[in-house]
């Protein structure tokens, strides 16, 4: 690990001014990703700004009609087991518990989860080129070990995926990210927070220099998805592995017809993958297997694989169909019994 | 010598941290880049907590921080100011030789080489205190953060199941190790 200075911030204003003072500083909270990256010399901050003592970011606050505003420092465990989340937003709870381990979930925060970096092997290995780590050096993943890489939305510069489970559920639930920077506060719809790599893969998201994530709101409208949802995660072992493909489904049903559908994929792109036109195929139609297949095809249309991950295209299609069946039947995937029904 | 801090008061050098370690108050000088794991093993010579992968993947370094299990290899020591840390050395209660979980690991032969065992035991104590595990499948899923390369998993689950059952039947009172 490189040598760095340490600053403990006591409120959001202090965080913003500390970022202004030292642009090469990094914010630290749970540390589960940043400390790991520092040990690999992928991150070499000149200063760490410890935000864990900022009281205002620790709480889950009740909004109108069941919405919740989650402070950036709420741990993944606290969020997953919060009774309001398990009741109103069970999809989020399920996705959180599909990720990492109890030890990591106790330390990891909501703000850190959305800002975590890719797990691309080449990004982590400072001895190899990587356009995300060092723009312009190239992307060895395209012709190298690419089992865990993207099949949708990738670019010539980068085929990395976003590793989060939580964010896939947040995308389907249409959460809103709250940030504060030198010019004040702003809200970012979840779909606009993460970005596709294009020719600037070094930027994972649309956070501007000097801004800090303060919280995330789960909207009241998404409480309507609490009966028909699932988070289906397919991976190389049954627990504690990143997704090869994951599917978050949130349906609002009226009898046999689907009024509203939200579907997001994890493990396949640089951001949680949604397509409004695939979701629109559902609206007002009876939920049946033919429709599920058409939705799956629309969601992954144009997918492109590489030497070691082309299998993910078929896997994604089947996983989407299976997840839609689970959500429609009101039988979400269990995180304990890993049999897929 | 590290260069001086440039702007606001953010020194490169060691800072004072006060914490409770296995029930004892400690005031320590800690460099910002020291992990809690290295503080425990190198500076305080508490070598029960093990360094396995040093990247949060194996669980050998698991300790309890304010009662919650975490990977000490990914925690910076300087951020533990005001926290209560419990390591495997501090699990046994007043007048106990062993914590009930340690005794159960011995009676079920829940290890071979023993390297992962302190982390397994700290993690298992937290699992019981969390009160969420009801079945063997729950225990297996909720112990997924602790890898045992000898493959002692069936006996580890047996040991935890026994302590869990004893706690549920009330025959033994388990307290959170503070």
Short mmCIF file of C-alpha atoms in Angstrom, two decimals:
data_model
loop_
_atom_site.label_atom_id
_atom_site.label_comp_id
_atom_site.label_asym_id
_atom_site.label_seq_id
_atom_site.Cartn_x
_atom_site.Cartn_y
_atom_site.Cartn_z
CA UNK A 1 0.00 0.00 0.00
CA UNK A 2 1.25 3.51 -0.76
CA UNK A 3 1.70 6.10 1.98
CA UNK A 4 -1.18 8.55 2.36
CA UNK A 5 -2.57 11.09 4.76
CA UNK A 6 -5.78 10.51 6.68
CA UNK A 7 -8.55 12.98 7.37
CA UNK A 8 -11.68 12.30 9.40
CA UNK A 9 -14.67 14.34 8.22
CA UNK A 10 -17.53 15.14 10.56
CA UNK A 11 -20.12 16.46 8.09
CA UNK A 12 -20.87 16.52 4.35
CA UNK A 13 -19.60 20.09 3.94
CA UNK A 14 -16.25 19.02 5.30
CA UNK A 15 -16.13 16.09 2.85
CA UNK A 16 -16.81 18.40 -0.10
CA UNK A 17 -14.17 20.94 0.96
CA UNK A 18 -11.65 18.17 1.65
CA UNK A 19 -12.20 16.85 -1.90
CA UNK A 20 -11.64 20.38 -3.23
CA UNK A 21 -8.39 20.69 -1.23
CA UNK A 22 -7.00 17.38 -2.46
CA UNK A 23 -8.34 16.22 -5.83
CA UNK A 24 -6.25 13.03 -5.63
CA UNK A 25 -7.97 12.09 -2.36
CA UNK A 26 -10.36 9.17 -2.06
CA UNK A 27 -13.38 8.81 0.17
CA UNK A 28 -13.35 5.73 2.40
CA UNK A 29 -16.26 4.17 4.28
CA UNK A 30 -16.46 0.34 4.57
CA UNK A 31 -13.16 -0.01 2.74
CA UNK A 32 -13.98 -3.49 1.41
CA UNK A 33 -13.18 -2.53 -2.18
CA UNK A 34 -10.85 0.47 -1.81
CA UNK A 35 -8.42 -1.13 0.68
CA UNK A 36 -8.26 -4.21 -1.55
CA UNK A 37 -7.48 -2.04 -4.61
CA UNK A 38 -4.83 -0.15 -2.62
CA UNK A 39 -3.13 -3.43 -1.72
CA UNK A 40 -2.89 -4.19 -5.46
CA UNK A 41 -1.60 -0.65 -6.18
CA UNK A 42 -4.57 -0.08 -8.46
CA UNK A 43 -5.63 2.82 -6.25
CA UNK A 44 -2.86 5.04 -4.84
CA UNK A 45 -4.67 7.93 -3.10
CA UNK A 46 -2.62 10.76 -1.65
CA UNK A 47 -5.23 11.17 1.07
CA UNK A 48 -8.14 9.18 2.49
CA UNK A 49 -11.20 11.07 3.69
CA UNK A 50 -12.93 8.92 6.30
CA UNK A 51 -16.67 9.67 6.15
CA UNK A 52 -17.80 7.01 8.62
CA UNK A 53 -18.32 9.62 11.35
CA UNK A 54 -20.75 11.73 9.30
CA UNK A 55 -23.95 11.29 11.32
CA UNK A 56 -26.27 12.54 8.57
CA UNK A 57 -25.40 9.60 6.29
CA UNK A 58 -26.11 6.79 8.77
CA UNK A 59 -29.88 6.60 8.73
CA UNK A 60 -32.79 5.13 6.79
CA UNK A 61 -35.43 7.86 6.65
CA UNK A 62 -39.15 7.30 5.98
CA UNK A 63 -40.50 9.27 3.04
CA UNK A 64 -44.05 9.64 1.72
CA UNK A 65 -46.23 6.63 0.92
CA UNK A 66 -43.61 4.07 1.90
CA UNK A 67 -40.56 5.48 0.11
CA UNK A 68 -37.25 5.20 1.94
CA UNK A 69 -34.17 7.39 1.80
CA UNK A 70 -31.13 5.29 2.63
CA UNK A 71 -28.05 7.07 3.94
CA UNK A 72 -24.82 6.32 2.06
CA UNK A 73 -23.25 4.77 5.17
CA UNK A 74 -26.00 2.21 5.88
CA UNK A 75 -24.33 -1.19 5.72
CA UNK A 76 -25.41 -3.81 3.23
CA UNK A 77 -26.43 -6.07 6.16
CA UNK A 78 -28.46 -3.40 7.92
CA UNK A 79 -30.26 -2.59 4.68
CA UNK A 80 -30.92 -6.21 3.71
CA UNK A 81 -32.48 -7.09 7.07
CA UNK A 82 -34.36 -3.82 7.71
CA UNK A 83 -38.03 -4.79 8.19
CA UNK A 84 -39.23 -1.92 5.96
CA UNK A 85 -36.98 -3.13 3.13
CA UNK A 86 -37.91 -6.82 3.44
CA UNK A 87 -41.60 -5.84 3.44
CA UNK A 88 -41.73 -3.08 0.80
CA UNK A 89 -38.65 -3.79 -1.36
CA UNK A 90 -37.93 -7.54 -0.92
CA UNK A 91 -36.15 -7.61 -4.31
CA UNK A 92 -33.45 -5.34 -2.89
CA UNK A 93 -33.07 -7.46 0.22
CA UNK A 94 -32.75 -10.61 -1.89
CA UNK A 95 -30.11 -9.07 -4.17
CA UNK A 96 -28.07 -7.80 -1.21
CA UNK A 97 -28.05 -11.24 0.40
CA UNK A 98 -27.00 -12.86 -2.87
CA UNK A 99 -23.81 -10.78 -2.80
CA UNK A 100 -20.52 -11.22 -0.90
CA UNK A 101 -20.39 -12.72 2.62
CA UNK A 102 -21.78 -11.76 6.04
CA UNK A 103 -18.39 -10.25 6.99
CA UNK A 104 -18.23 -8.10 3.86
CA UNK A 105 -21.91 -7.10 4.04
CA UNK A 106 -21.40 -5.91 7.64
CA UNK A 107 -18.59 -3.59 6.54
CA UNK A 108 -19.71 -2.59 3.03
CA UNK A 109 -21.93 0.48 2.66
CA UNK A 110 -24.61 1.48 0.17
CA UNK A 111 -22.50 4.37 -1.12
CA UNK A 112 -19.49 2.12 -1.52
CA UNK A 113 -21.50 -0.58 -3.25
CA UNK A 114 -22.64 1.69 -6.07
CA UNK A 115 -19.09 3.06 -6.46
CA UNK A 116 -17.26 -0.28 -6.44
CA UNK A 117 -14.93 -1.00 -9.32
CA UNK A 118 -15.06 -3.86 -11.81
CA UNK A 119 -13.55 -7.24 -10.95
CA UNK A 120 -11.91 -7.59 -14.41
CA UNK A 121 -8.66 -9.51 -13.80
CA UNK A 122 -6.68 -7.10 -15.99
CA UNK A 123 -7.99 -4.04 -14.18
CA UNK A 124 -6.77 -5.59 -10.91
CA UNK A 125 -3.32 -6.53 -12.27
CA UNK A 126 -1.27 -3.32 -12.37
CA UNK A 127 1.33 -5.18 -14.45
CA UNK A 128 -0.96 -5.42 -17.49
CA UNK A 129 -2.42 -2.76 -19.80
CA UNK A 130 -5.98 -1.64 -19.04
CA UNK A 131 -7.92 1.25 -20.54
CA UNK A 132 -9.99 1.62 -17.38
CA UNK A 133 -6.94 1.82 -15.12
CA UNK A 134 -4.60 3.61 -17.55
CA UNK A 135 -6.52 5.10 -20.49
CA UNK A 136 -4.95 4.41 -23.88
CA UNK A 137 -2.94 1.33 -22.88
CA UNK A 138 -5.31 -1.24 -24.40
CA UNK A 139 -7.66 -4.02 -23.31
CA UNK A 140 -6.12 -7.49 -22.89
CA UNK A 141 -9.48 -8.94 -21.79
CA UNK A 142 -10.86 -8.97 -25.33
CA UNK A 143 -8.42 -11.70 -26.36
CA UNK A 144 -7.58 -13.01 -22.90
CA UNK A 145 -9.47 -14.52 -19.98
CA UNK A 146 -12.93 -13.08 -20.45
CA UNK A 147 -15.33 -15.52 -18.76
CA UNK A 148 -16.66 -12.82 -16.42
CA UNK A 149 -16.86 -10.08 -19.02
CA UNK A 150 -19.60 -8.16 -20.82
CA UNK A 151 -21.83 -9.35 -23.64
CA UNK A 152 -23.92 -6.17 -23.90
CA UNK A 153 -23.02 -2.50 -24.27
CA UNK A 154 -19.27 -3.07 -24.32
CA UNK A 155 -16.85 -1.04 -26.44
CA UNK A 156 -13.57 -1.63 -28.23
CA UNK A 157 -11.88 0.07 -25.27
CA UNK A 158 -13.42 -1.99 -22.46
CA UNK A 159 -15.47 -5.14 -21.89
CA UNK A 160 -15.60 -4.96 -18.07
CA UNK A 161 -18.79 -5.56 -16.09
CA UNK A 162 -20.18 -3.84 -13.01
CA UNK A 163 -19.98 -6.45 -10.22
CA UNK A 164 -22.77 -5.34 -7.88
CA UNK A 165 -25.90 -7.36 -7.07
CA UNK A 166 -27.47 -4.53 -5.06
CA UNK A 167 -27.28 -2.16 -8.02
CA UNK A 168 -29.17 -4.57 -10.28
CA UNK A 169 -32.11 -4.47 -7.86
CA UNK A 170 -31.77 -0.69 -7.43
CA UNK A 171 -31.97 -0.30 -11.22
CA UNK A 172 -35.15 -2.41 -11.43
CA UNK A 173 -36.67 -0.48 -8.50
CA UNK A 174 -35.83 2.84 -10.20
CA UNK A 175 -33.99 4.26 -7.21
CA UNK A 176 -32.62 7.81 -7.18
CA UNK A 177 -29.01 8.61 -6.18
CA UNK A 178 -28.43 11.77 -4.11
CA UNK A 179 -25.07 13.52 -4.41
CA UNK A 180 -23.53 16.69 -2.99
CA UNK A 181 -20.70 18.65 -4.59
CA UNK A 182 -19.19 22.13 -4.76
CA UNK A 183 -22.31 23.40 -6.57
CA UNK A 184 -24.77 21.89 -4.10
CA UNK A 185 -27.02 18.85 -4.20
CA UNK A 186 -28.42 16.98 -7.17
CA UNK A 187 -30.43 13.81 -7.82
CA UNK A 188 -29.48 11.23 -10.43
CA UNK A 189 -31.95 8.56 -11.65
CA UNK A 190 -30.34 5.18 -11.09
CA UNK A 191 -30.32 4.35 -14.81
CA UNK A 192 -28.18 7.46 -15.42
CA UNK A 193 -25.74 6.89 -12.56
CA UNK A 194 -23.63 4.12 -14.07
CA UNK A 195 -22.54 4.41 -17.70
CA UNK A 196 -21.40 2.33 -20.63
CA UNK A 197 -17.62 2.39 -21.26
CA UNK A 198 -17.51 3.96 -24.74
CA UNK A 199 -14.06 5.45 -25.28
CA UNK A 200 -13.77 6.68 -21.67
CA UNK A 201 -13.92 3.45 -19.65
CA UNK A 202 -11.98 5.06 -16.80
CA UNK A 203 -15.30 6.66 -15.82
CA UNK A 204 -17.60 4.10 -14.18
CA UNK A 205 -20.37 6.59 -13.49
CA UNK A 206 -21.62 10.14 -13.94
CA UNK A 207 -20.47 11.43 -10.55
CA UNK A 208 -18.58 14.68 -11.14
CA UNK A 209 -15.22 15.58 -9.63
CA UNK A 210 -15.66 16.78 -6.08
CA UNK A 211 -19.06 15.12 -5.56
CA UNK A 212 -19.93 12.62 -2.83
CA UNK A 213 -22.86 10.19 -2.77
CA UNK A 214 -25.02 10.97 0.26
CA UNK A 215 -27.87 8.51 -0.15
CA UNK A 216 -30.33 6.62 -2.33
CA UNK A 217 -34.12 6.87 -2.38
CA UNK A 218 -36.36 3.91 -3.08
CA UNK A 219 -39.53 5.41 -4.59
CA UNK A 220 -43.03 4.75 -3.27
CA UNK A 221 -44.15 3.51 -6.71
CA UNK A 222 -41.76 0.56 -6.42
CA UNK A 223 -43.52 -0.78 -3.31
CA UNK A 224 -46.05 -2.13 -5.85
CA UNK A 225 -43.51 -4.79 -6.84
CA UNK A 226 -43.39 -6.50 -3.44
CA UNK A 227 -45.57 -9.49 -4.41
CA UNK A 228 -44.09 -10.42 -7.79
CA UNK A 229 -40.32 -10.24 -7.85
CA UNK A 230 -37.21 -12.38 -7.93
CA UNK A 231 -33.43 -12.03 -7.91
CA UNK A 232 -31.95 -14.98 -9.78
CA UNK A 233 -28.14 -15.15 -9.69
CA UNK A 234 -26.13 -17.71 -11.67
CA UNK A 235 -22.47 -18.14 -10.74
CA UNK A 236 -19.56 -20.58 -10.70
CA UNK A 237 -20.23 -21.73 -7.11
CA UNK A 238 -23.37 -21.62 -4.99
CA UNK A 239 -22.31 -18.85 -2.66
CA UNK A 240 -19.82 -16.01 -2.49
CA UNK A 241 -19.08 -15.57 -6.18
CA UNK A 242 -19.77 -12.74 -8.59
CA UNK A 243 -22.62 -13.25 -11.03
CA UNK A 244 -22.03 -14.74 -14.45
CA UNK A 245 -25.58 -13.60 -15.12
CA UNK A 246 -28.13 -12.25 -12.67
CA UNK A 247 -31.69 -11.11 -13.26
CA UNK A 248 -33.78 -8.76 -11.12
CA UNK A 249 -37.48 -8.84 -12.00
CA UNK A 250 -40.16 -6.57 -10.54
CA UNK A 251 -43.73 -7.03 -11.78
CA UNK A 252 -46.96 -5.31 -10.87
CA UNK A 253 -49.77 -7.70 -11.74
CA UNK A 254 -53.53 -7.36 -11.93
CA UNK A 255 -54.96 -10.85 -12.11
CA UNK A 256 -53.09 -12.58 -14.93
CA UNK A 257 -52.00 -9.43 -16.70
CA UNK A 258 -48.85 -7.42 -16.05
CA UNK A 259 -49.46 -3.71 -15.49
CA UNK A 260 -45.81 -2.76 -15.08
CA UNK A 261 -42.56 -4.68 -15.52
CA UNK A 262 -39.01 -3.75 -14.62
CA UNK A 263 -36.13 -6.09 -15.49
CA UNK A 264 -32.41 -5.52 -14.93
CA UNK A 265 -29.47 -7.81 -15.64
CA UNK A 266 -26.21 -8.09 -13.74
CA UNK A 267 -22.89 -9.60 -14.80
CA UNK A 268 -23.43 -8.81 -18.49
CA UNK A 269 -22.57 -5.12 -18.93
CA UNK A 270 -20.67 -2.10 -17.59
CA UNK A 271 -23.86 -1.12 -15.75
CA UNK A 272 -27.10 -2.83 -14.66
CA UNK A 273 -28.72 -3.63 -18.03
CA UNK A 274 -32.27 -2.44 -18.73
CA UNK A 275 -34.19 -1.84 -21.94
CA UNK A 276 -37.45 0.08 -21.83
CA UNK A 277 -38.63 -1.51 -25.10
CA UNK A 278 -38.32 -5.01 -23.62
CA UNK A 279 -40.27 -3.97 -20.52
CA UNK A 280 -42.92 -2.29 -22.67
CA UNK A 281 -43.72 -5.61 -24.38
CA UNK A 282 -45.34 -6.65 -21.12
CA UNK A 283 -47.70 -3.89 -20.33
CA UNK A 284 -51.31 -4.97 -20.09
CA UNK A 285 -50.60 -8.43 -21.50
CA UNK A 286 -51.21 -11.84 -19.96
CA UNK A 287 -48.06 -13.34 -18.46
CA UNK A 288 -47.19 -16.49 -20.41
CA UNK A 289 -44.11 -18.33 -21.60
CA UNK A 290 -44.32 -17.01 -25.18
CA UNK A 291 -44.28 -13.44 -23.92
CA UNK A 292 -41.41 -14.20 -21.52
CA UNK A 293 -39.30 -15.48 -24.42
CA UNK A 294 -40.04 -12.40 -26.55
CA UNK A 295 -39.10 -10.13 -23.64
CA UNK A 296 -35.85 -12.06 -23.12
CA UNK A 297 -34.97 -11.79 -26.80
CA UNK A 298 -35.63 -8.06 -26.82
CA UNK A 299 -33.58 -7.50 -23.67
CA UNK A 300 -30.43 -9.19 -25.00
CA UNK A 301 -30.80 -8.40 -28.71
CA UNK A 302 -27.39 -7.60 -30.19
CA UNK A 303 -25.42 -9.44 -27.48
CA UNK A 304 -21.89 -10.35 -28.49
CA UNK A 305 -19.62 -12.85 -26.74
CA UNK A 306 -15.89 -13.57 -26.67
CA UNK A 307 -13.83 -16.77 -26.49
CA UNK A 308 -14.71 -17.63 -22.90
CA UNK A 309 -18.05 -15.93 -22.31
CA UNK A 310 -20.20 -16.56 -25.39
CA UNK A 311 -22.15 -19.10 -23.28
CA UNK A 312 -23.55 -16.18 -21.29
CA UNK A 313 -25.81 -15.12 -24.17
CA UNK A 314 -27.86 -18.32 -24.02
CA UNK A 315 -27.54 -18.40 -20.23
CA UNK A 316 -28.93 -14.86 -19.98
CA UNK A 317 -31.89 -15.70 -22.21
CA UNK A 318 -32.82 -18.78 -20.17
CA UNK A 319 -32.24 -16.96 -16.87
CA UNK A 320 -34.54 -14.10 -17.89
CA UNK A 321 -37.32 -16.52 -18.83
CA UNK A 322 -36.89 -18.48 -15.59
CA UNK A 323 -36.81 -15.30 -13.50
CA UNK A 324 -39.97 -14.00 -15.18
CA UNK A 325 -41.69 -17.31 -14.36
CA UNK A 326 -40.56 -17.06 -10.73
CA UNK A 327 -41.70 -13.45 -10.35
CA UNK A 328 -44.99 -14.00 -12.14
CA UNK A 329 -45.80 -17.00 -9.93
CA UNK A 330 -44.84 -15.11 -6.78
CA UNK A 331 -42.14 -17.69 -5.97
CA UNK A 332 -38.87 -15.73 -5.69
CA UNK A 333 -35.51 -17.48 -5.78
CA UNK A 334 -34.27 -18.49 -2.32
CA UNK A 335 -30.77 -17.45 -1.25
CA UNK A 336 -30.51 -20.49 1.04
CA UNK A 337 -31.93 -23.36 -1.01
CA UNK A 338 -30.09 -22.79 -4.27
CA UNK A 339 -32.26 -25.10 -6.35
CA UNK A 340 -33.76 -23.10 -9.19
CA UNK A 341 -37.47 -23.72 -9.55
CA UNK B 1 10.43 10.09 6.17
CA UNK B 2 6.97 10.71 4.78
CA UNK B 3 6.37 14.16 3.28
CA UNK B 4 4.28 16.59 5.34
CA UNK B 5 0.58 16.99 4.66
CA UNK B 6 -0.14 19.62 2.03
CA UNK B 7 -3.35 21.39 2.90
CA UNK B 8 -5.59 20.88 5.91
CA UNK B 9 -4.57 18.96 9.00
CA UNK B 10 -4.09 15.52 7.50
CA UNK B 11 -0.76 14.16 8.65
CA UNK B 12 1.11 11.32 6.94
CA UNK B 13 2.44 10.18 10.29
CA UNK B 14 0.97 8.03 13.01
CA UNK B 15 -2.14 9.20 14.86
CA UNK B 16 -3.61 8.27 18.22
CA UNK B 17 -6.37 5.70 18.29
CA UNK B 18 -8.30 4.61 21.39
CA UNK B 19 -10.17 1.35 21.27
CA UNK B 20 -11.28 -1.56 23.43
CA UNK B 21 -9.51 -4.81 22.65
CA UNK B 22 -10.88 -7.97 24.24
CA UNK B 23 -12.36 -5.85 27.02
CA UNK B 24 -9.23 -3.80 27.68
CA UNK B 25 -8.88 -0.11 26.82
CA UNK B 26 -5.93 0.62 24.55
CA UNK B 27 -4.48 3.88 23.30
CA UNK B 28 -2.18 3.31 20.35
CA UNK B 29 -0.14 5.21 17.77
CA UNK B 30 -1.23 3.95 14.34
CA UNK B 31 0.03 4.77 10.85
CA UNK B 32 -2.82 5.40 8.37
CA UNK B 33 -1.84 2.47 6.11
CA UNK B 34 -1.80 -0.18 8.86
CA UNK B 35 -4.66 -2.67 8.65
CA UNK B 36 -6.41 -3.85 11.78
CA UNK B 37 -5.05 -7.33 11.05
CA UNK B 38 -1.45 -6.12 10.99
CA UNK B 39 -2.03 -4.04 14.11
CA UNK B 40 -3.28 -7.14 15.95
CA UNK B 41 -0.60 -9.55 14.76
CA UNK B 42 2.51 -7.38 14.40
CA UNK B 43 2.11 -4.56 16.89
CA UNK B 44 0.04 -6.26 19.60
CA UNK B 45 1.36 -9.81 19.08
CA UNK B 46 -2.15 -11.26 19.11
CA UNK B 47 -1.41 -13.94 16.53
CA UNK B 48 -4.64 -15.92 17.00
CA UNK B 49 -6.19 -13.90 14.17
CA UNK B 50 -4.72 -15.31 10.95
CA UNK B 51 -3.62 -13.73 7.68
CA UNK B 52 -4.81 -15.93 4.83
CA UNK B 53 -5.47 -14.16 1.53
CA UNK B 54 -5.21 -10.59 2.93
CA UNK B 55 -7.93 -9.59 0.44
CA UNK B 56 -11.22 -10.37 2.19
CA UNK B 57 -11.75 -13.62 0.34
CA UNK B 58 -10.92 -16.36 2.88
CA UNK B 59 -12.24 -15.18 6.28
CA UNK B 60 -9.20 -16.34 8.31
CA UNK B 61 -8.84 -12.79 9.69
CA UNK B 62 -12.44 -12.50 10.91
CA UNK B 63 -12.85 -10.55 14.16
CA UNK B 64 -15.82 -8.91 15.87
CA UNK B 65 -16.03 -5.12 15.65
CA UNK B 66 -18.72 -3.72 17.96
CA UNK B 67 -20.08 -7.28 17.91
CA UNK B 68 -20.26 -7.56 14.11
CA UNK B 69 -18.04 -9.99 12.21
CA UNK B 70 -15.72 -8.35 9.68
CA UNK B 71 -12.53 -9.10 7.74
CA UNK B 72 -9.76 -7.37 9.72
CA UNK B 73 -7.49 -7.40 6.64
CA UNK B 74 -9.76 -4.86 4.90
CA UNK B 75 -10.19 -2.57 7.91
CA UNK B 76 -7.75 0.25 8.48
CA UNK B 77 -6.63 0.37 12.12
CA UNK B 78 -6.84 4.16 12.17
CA UNK B 79 -10.58 3.95 11.50
CA UNK B 80 -11.21 1.78 14.62
CA UNK B 81 -11.12 4.74 17.02
CA UNK B 82 -13.78 4.20 19.69
CA UNK B 83 -14.62 0.65 18.55
CA UNK B 84 -14.70 -2.54 20.60
CA UNK B 85 -12.68 -5.32 18.95
CA UNK B 86 -12.95 -8.97 19.97
CA UNK B 87 -10.47 -11.53 18.65
CA UNK B 88 -10.38 -15.28 19.19
CA UNK B 89 -8.20 -14.63 22.26
CA UNK B 90 -11.04 -12.68 23.88
CA UNK B 91 -14.06 -14.88 23.18
CA UNK B 92 -14.09 -16.92 26.39
CA UNK B 93 -16.10 -15.24 29.12
CA UNK B 94 -15.11 -14.57 32.71
CA UNK B 95 -14.21 -17.87 34.42
CA UNK B 96 -14.40 -19.84 31.14
CA UNK B 97 -11.41 -21.65 29.65
CA UNK B 98 -13.10 -21.77 26.30
CA UNK B 99 -16.08 -20.12 24.68
CA UNK B 100 -18.81 -22.72 24.05
CA UNK B 101 -18.11 -22.42 20.30
CA UNK B 102 -14.43 -23.22 20.87
CA UNK B 103 -15.40 -26.26 22.95
CA UNK B 104 -17.84 -27.40 20.27
CA UNK B 105 -15.14 -27.12 17.56
CA UNK B 106 -12.93 -29.41 19.66
CA UNK B 107 -15.63 -31.95 20.47
CA UNK B 108 -16.70 -32.15 16.80
CA UNK B 109 -13.14 -32.21 15.45
CA UNK B 110 -14.11 -29.23 13.30
CA UNK B 111 -10.66 -28.63 11.80
CA UNK B 112 -7.59 -30.33 10.43
CA UNK B 113 -4.68 -27.91 10.05
CA UNK B 114 -6.43 -25.28 12.19
CA UNK B 115 -5.32 -22.23 10.24
CA UNK B 116 -8.84 -21.06 9.35
CA UNK B 117 -10.22 -22.02 12.79
CA UNK B 118 -9.95 -18.70 14.68
CA UNK B 119 -11.79 -16.97 11.83
CA UNK B 120 -14.35 -19.77 11.60
CA UNK B 121 -15.00 -19.54 15.35
CA UNK B 122 -15.33 -15.73 15.44
CA UNK B 123 -17.65 -15.92 12.44
CA UNK B 124 -19.70 -18.72 14.04
CA UNK B 125 -20.05 -16.83 17.33
CA UNK B 126 -21.42 -13.86 15.39
CA UNK B 127 -23.73 -16.12 13.38
CA UNK B 128 -25.29 -17.44 16.60
CA UNK B 129 -25.61 -13.95 18.06
CA UNK B 130 -27.25 -12.67 14.86
CA UNK B 131 -30.06 -15.15 15.53
CA UNK B 132 -31.02 -15.68 11.88
CA UNK B 133 -29.78 -19.21 11.17
CA UNK B 134 -32.43 -21.90 11.72
CA UNK B 135 -31.17 -24.84 9.67
CA UNK B 136 -27.98 -26.51 8.42
CA UNK B 137 -28.55 -24.86 5.04
CA UNK B 138 -28.76 -21.47 6.78
CA UNK B 139 -25.50 -22.19 8.62
CA UNK B 140 -23.75 -23.20 5.41
CA UNK B 141 -24.89 -20.08 3.56
CA UNK B 142 -24.10 -17.77 6.48
CA UNK B 143 -20.61 -19.28 6.90
CA UNK B 144 -19.77 -18.77 3.21
CA UNK B 145 -17.23 -16.09 4.13
CA UNK B 146 -14.94 -18.62 5.81
CA UNK B 147 -12.99 -20.97 3.57
CA UNK B 148 -11.48 -24.22 4.93
CA UNK B 149 -9.01 -25.71 2.48
CA UNK B 150 -8.83 -28.94 4.52
CA UNK B 151 -12.55 -29.35 3.88
CA UNK B 152 -13.70 -29.72 7.49
CA UNK B 153 -17.05 -28.16 6.59
CA UNK B 154 -19.40 -30.99 7.75
CA UNK B 155 -17.85 -30.95 11.24
CA UNK B 156 -17.82 -27.14 11.35
CA UNK B 157 -21.55 -27.15 10.60
CA UNK B 158 -22.06 -29.85 13.28
CA UNK B 159 -20.27 -27.74 15.89
CA UNK B 160 -22.26 -24.61 15.07
CA UNK B 161 -25.52 -26.55 14.95
CA UNK B 162 -24.86 -27.87 18.44
CA UNK B 163 -24.19 -24.43 19.92
CA UNK B 164 -27.23 -23.04 18.11
CA UNK B 165 -29.44 -25.83 19.49
CA UNK B 166 -28.09 -25.32 23.00
CA UNK B 167 -28.79 -21.64 22.78
CA UNK B 168 -32.31 -22.21 21.48
CA UNK B 169 -33.08 -24.72 24.23
CA UNK B 170 -31.77 -22.24 26.76
CA UNK B 171 -29.46 -24.80 28.36
CA UNK B 172 -26.56 -22.47 27.95
CA UNK B 173 -26.61 -18.74 27.94
CA UNK B 174 -24.48 -17.24 25.18
CA UNK B 175 -23.57 -13.64 25.51
CA UNK B 176 -22.15 -11.47 22.81
CA UNK B 177 -18.45 -11.31 23.43
CA UNK B 178 -17.68 -7.69 24.08
#
